[in-house]
Short mmCIF file of C-alpha atoms and ligand atoms in Angstrom, two decimals:
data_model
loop_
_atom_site.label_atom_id
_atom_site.label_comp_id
_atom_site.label_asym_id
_atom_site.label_seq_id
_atom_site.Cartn_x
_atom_site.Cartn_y
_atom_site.Cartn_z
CA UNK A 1 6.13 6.26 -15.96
CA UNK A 2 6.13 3.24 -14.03
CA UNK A 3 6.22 3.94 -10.02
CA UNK A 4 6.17 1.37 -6.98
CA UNK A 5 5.00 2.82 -3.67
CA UNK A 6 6.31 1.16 0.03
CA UNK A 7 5.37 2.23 3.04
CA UNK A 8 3.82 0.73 6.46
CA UNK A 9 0.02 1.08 7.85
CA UNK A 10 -0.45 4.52 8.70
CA UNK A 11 1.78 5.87 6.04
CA UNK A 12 -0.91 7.09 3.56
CA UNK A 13 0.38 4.81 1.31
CA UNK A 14 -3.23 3.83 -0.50
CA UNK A 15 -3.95 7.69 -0.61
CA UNK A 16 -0.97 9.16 -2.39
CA UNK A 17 -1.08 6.11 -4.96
CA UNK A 18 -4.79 7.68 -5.48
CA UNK A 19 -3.32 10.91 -5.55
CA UNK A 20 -0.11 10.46 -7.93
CA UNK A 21 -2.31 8.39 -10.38
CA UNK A 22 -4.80 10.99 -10.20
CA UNK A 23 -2.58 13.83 -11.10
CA UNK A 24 0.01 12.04 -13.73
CA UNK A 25 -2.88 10.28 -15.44
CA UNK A 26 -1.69 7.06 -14.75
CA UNK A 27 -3.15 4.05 -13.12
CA UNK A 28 -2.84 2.73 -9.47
CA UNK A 29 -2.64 -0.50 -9.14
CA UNK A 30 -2.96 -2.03 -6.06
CA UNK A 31 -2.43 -5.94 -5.47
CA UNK A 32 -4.45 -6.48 -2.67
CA UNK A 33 -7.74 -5.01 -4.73
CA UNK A 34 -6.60 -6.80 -8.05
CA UNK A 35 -6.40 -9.95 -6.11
CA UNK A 36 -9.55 -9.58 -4.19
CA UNK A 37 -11.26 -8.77 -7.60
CA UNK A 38 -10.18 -11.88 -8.76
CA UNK A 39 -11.28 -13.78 -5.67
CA UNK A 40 -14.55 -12.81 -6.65
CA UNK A 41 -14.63 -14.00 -10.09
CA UNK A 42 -16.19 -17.43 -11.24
CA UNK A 43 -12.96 -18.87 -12.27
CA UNK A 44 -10.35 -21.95 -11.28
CA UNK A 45 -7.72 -19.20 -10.32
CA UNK A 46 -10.66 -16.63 -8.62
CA UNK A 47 -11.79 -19.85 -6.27
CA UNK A 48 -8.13 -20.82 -5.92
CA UNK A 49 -7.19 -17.14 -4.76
CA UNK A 50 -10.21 -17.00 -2.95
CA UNK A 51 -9.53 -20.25 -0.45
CA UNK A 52 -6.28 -18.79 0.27
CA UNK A 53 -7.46 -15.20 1.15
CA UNK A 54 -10.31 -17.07 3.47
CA UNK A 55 -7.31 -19.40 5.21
CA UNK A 56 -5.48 -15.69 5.48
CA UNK A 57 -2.89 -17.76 3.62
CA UNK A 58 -0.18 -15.79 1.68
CA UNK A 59 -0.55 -16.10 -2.46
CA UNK A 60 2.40 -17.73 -3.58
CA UNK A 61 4.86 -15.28 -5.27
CA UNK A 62 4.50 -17.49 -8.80
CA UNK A 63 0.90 -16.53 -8.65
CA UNK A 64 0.56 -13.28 -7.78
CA UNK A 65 3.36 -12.26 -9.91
CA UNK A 66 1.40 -14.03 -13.20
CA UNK A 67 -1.73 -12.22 -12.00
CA UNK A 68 0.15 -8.95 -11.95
CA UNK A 69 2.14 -9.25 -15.35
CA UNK A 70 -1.39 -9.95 -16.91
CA UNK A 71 -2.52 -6.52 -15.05
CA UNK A 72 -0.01 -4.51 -16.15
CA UNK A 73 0.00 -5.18 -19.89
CA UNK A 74 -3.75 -3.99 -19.90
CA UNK A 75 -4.39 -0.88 -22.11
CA UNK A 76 -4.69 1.63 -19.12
CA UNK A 77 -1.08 0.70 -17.77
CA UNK A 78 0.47 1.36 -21.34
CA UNK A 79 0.86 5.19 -19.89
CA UNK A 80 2.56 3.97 -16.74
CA UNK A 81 1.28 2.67 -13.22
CA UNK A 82 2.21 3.31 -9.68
CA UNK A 83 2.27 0.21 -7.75
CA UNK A 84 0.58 -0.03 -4.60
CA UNK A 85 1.11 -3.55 -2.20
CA UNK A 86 3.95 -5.60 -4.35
CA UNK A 87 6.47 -6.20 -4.09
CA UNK A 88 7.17 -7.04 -0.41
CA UNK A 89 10.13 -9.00 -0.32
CA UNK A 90 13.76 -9.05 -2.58
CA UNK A 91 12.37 -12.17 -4.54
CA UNK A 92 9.37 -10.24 -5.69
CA UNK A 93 11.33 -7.03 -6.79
CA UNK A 94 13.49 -9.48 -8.88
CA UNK A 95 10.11 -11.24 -10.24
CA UNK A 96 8.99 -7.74 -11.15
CA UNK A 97 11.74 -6.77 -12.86
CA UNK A 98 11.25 -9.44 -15.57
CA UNK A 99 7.71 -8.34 -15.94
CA UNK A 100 8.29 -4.23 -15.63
CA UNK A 101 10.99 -1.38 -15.88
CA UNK A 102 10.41 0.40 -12.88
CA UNK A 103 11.50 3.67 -12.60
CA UNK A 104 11.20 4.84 -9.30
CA UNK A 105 10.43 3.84 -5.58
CA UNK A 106 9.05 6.04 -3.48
CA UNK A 107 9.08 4.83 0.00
CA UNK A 108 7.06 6.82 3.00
CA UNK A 109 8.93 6.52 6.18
CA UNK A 110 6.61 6.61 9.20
CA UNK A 111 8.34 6.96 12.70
CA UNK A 112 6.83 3.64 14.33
CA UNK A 113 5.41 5.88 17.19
CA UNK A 114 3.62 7.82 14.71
CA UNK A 115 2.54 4.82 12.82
CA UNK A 116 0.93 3.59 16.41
CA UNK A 117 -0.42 6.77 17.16
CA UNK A 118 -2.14 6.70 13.94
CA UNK A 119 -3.63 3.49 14.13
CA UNK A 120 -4.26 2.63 17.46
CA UNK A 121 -6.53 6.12 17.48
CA UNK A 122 -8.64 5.17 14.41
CA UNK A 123 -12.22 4.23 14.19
CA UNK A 124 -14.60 2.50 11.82
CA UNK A 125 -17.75 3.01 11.33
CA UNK A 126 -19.75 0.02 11.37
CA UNK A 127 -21.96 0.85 8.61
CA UNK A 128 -20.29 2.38 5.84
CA UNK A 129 -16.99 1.95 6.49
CA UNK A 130 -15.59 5.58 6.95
CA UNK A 131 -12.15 6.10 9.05
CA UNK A 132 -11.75 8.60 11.52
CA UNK A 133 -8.84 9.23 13.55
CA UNK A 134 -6.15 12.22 14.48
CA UNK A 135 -6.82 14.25 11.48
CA UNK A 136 -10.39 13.19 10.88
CA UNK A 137 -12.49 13.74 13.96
CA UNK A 138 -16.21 12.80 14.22
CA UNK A 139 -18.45 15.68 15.14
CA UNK A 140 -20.15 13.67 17.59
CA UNK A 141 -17.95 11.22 19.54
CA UNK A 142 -18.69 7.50 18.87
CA UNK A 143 -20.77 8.73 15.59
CA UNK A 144 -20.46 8.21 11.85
CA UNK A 145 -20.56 12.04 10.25
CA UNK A 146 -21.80 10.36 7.02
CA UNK A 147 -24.68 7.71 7.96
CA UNK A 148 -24.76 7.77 11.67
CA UNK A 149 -23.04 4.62 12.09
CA UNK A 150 -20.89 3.24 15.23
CA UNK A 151 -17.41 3.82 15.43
CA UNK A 152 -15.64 0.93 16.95
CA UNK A 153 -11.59 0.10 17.05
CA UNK A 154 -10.14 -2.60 14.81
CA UNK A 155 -9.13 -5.99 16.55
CA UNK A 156 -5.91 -5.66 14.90
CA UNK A 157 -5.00 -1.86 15.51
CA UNK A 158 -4.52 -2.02 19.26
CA UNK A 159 -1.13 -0.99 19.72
CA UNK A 160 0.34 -4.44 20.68
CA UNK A 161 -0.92 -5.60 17.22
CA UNK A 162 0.34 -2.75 15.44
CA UNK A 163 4.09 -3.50 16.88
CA UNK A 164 3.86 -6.48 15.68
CA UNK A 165 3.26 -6.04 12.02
CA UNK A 166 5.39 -3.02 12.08
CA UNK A 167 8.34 -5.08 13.26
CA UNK A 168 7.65 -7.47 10.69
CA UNK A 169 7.08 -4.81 8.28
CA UNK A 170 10.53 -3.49 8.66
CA UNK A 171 11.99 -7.37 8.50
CA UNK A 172 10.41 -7.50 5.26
CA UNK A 173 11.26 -4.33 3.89
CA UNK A 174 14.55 -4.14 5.12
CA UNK A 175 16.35 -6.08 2.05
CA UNK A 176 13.75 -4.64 -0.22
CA UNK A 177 14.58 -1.05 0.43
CA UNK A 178 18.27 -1.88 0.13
CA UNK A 179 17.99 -2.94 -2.98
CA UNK A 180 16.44 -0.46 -4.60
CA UNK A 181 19.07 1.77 -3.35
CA UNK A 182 21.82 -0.09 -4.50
CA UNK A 183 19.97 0.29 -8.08
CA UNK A 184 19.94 4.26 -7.34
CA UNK A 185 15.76 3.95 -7.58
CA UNK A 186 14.68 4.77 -3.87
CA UNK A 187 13.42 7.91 -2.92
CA UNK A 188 12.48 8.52 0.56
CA UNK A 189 9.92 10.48 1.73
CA UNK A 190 8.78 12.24 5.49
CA UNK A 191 5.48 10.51 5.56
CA UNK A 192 5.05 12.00 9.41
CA UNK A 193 3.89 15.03 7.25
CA UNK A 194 0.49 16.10 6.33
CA UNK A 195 -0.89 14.34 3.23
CA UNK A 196 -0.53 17.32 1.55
CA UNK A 197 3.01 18.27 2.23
CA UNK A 198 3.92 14.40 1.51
CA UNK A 199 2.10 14.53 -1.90
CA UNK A 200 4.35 17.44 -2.75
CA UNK A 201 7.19 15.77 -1.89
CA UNK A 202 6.37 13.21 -4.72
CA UNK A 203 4.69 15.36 -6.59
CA UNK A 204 8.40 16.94 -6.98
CA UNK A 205 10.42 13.48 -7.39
CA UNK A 206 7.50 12.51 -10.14
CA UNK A 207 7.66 15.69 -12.11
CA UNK A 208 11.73 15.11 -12.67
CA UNK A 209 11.69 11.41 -13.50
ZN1 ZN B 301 -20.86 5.63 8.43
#
């Protein structure tokens, strides 16, 4: 059962890949951990990948594409993945479909004022890392629940920022999402629902595939 999962910030998108791998026992692979894994390894391609994350440079689709065929012939992939963060463009999908028979896309639609009010009302904590926002409310304003950490705002999730990489989002997704419904693969999914009722959205389309 081989899955790819689109959707913009603020769609949930990392969670339900968690989720669906979690509940069809198959693995999530996401391309922005697999290539910051690599980054980290001592290897030509790890200090390659890891110059061009530092620079905030894009990997080449050649590269990233390699890296992923390698990924997805591992053993835990033989039962099917769902793919989290690739492809983002038409040339990927095409790349991908040398590599992989996908089966289905599930794409979250977020509204882009829900997408904004999502993100420009989250907070980090400075310490461990734990997000709070509309759903996920602090007990004590300004305070980590967890470790007692700071809360600050992200640089890039003031709403001005988020516009911008929503716009470009949809550019980029545009062509992508077209053709995967010209190939009869796309499903679309509410994603201004709760995580719960957007999980069993999938949950259904997953079941029938
Ligand atoms: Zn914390």
């Amino acid at each position: 059962m081989n899955i790819i999962i689109i959707g913009p910030q603020g769609s949930g998108k990392g969670t339900q890949a968690r989720m669906i791998a979690e509940r069809f026992g198959i693995s999530h692979v996401s391309t922005g951990d697999m290539l910051r894994e690599i980054a980290r390894q001592n290897t030509d391609t790890g200090a390659h990948i890891d110059l061009l994350i530092r620079k905030g440079s894009l990997i080449p689709d050649d590269i990233v594409t390699d890296l992923l065929s390698r990924r997805l012939s591992e053993d835990d992939c033989k039962k099917g993945f769902v793919l989290d963060g690739y492809p983002r463009n038409a040339n990927q999908a095409k790349l991908l479909e040398v590599i992989a028979k996908i089966e289905a896309v599930i794409y979250l639609k977020l509204s882009d004022e829900e997408a904004v009010k999502r993100l420009a009302t989250r907070f980090v904590c400075n310490k461990c890392g734990e997000i709070y926002g509309i759903v996920k409310q602090p007990a004590e304003e300004g305070k980590c629940d967890a470790c007692g950490g700071d809360l600050y705002q992200r640089n890039d999730e003031s709403e001005f920022a988020v516009r911008r990489r929503l716009e470009i989002f949809h550019k980029d997704t545009k062509p992508l999402i077209d053709h995967y419904r010209y190939k009869r693969l796309l499903h679309e999914i509410n994603a201004n629902q709760s995580i719960e009722q957007v999980f069993s959205d999938i949950s259904l389309i997953v079941e029938n595939l």
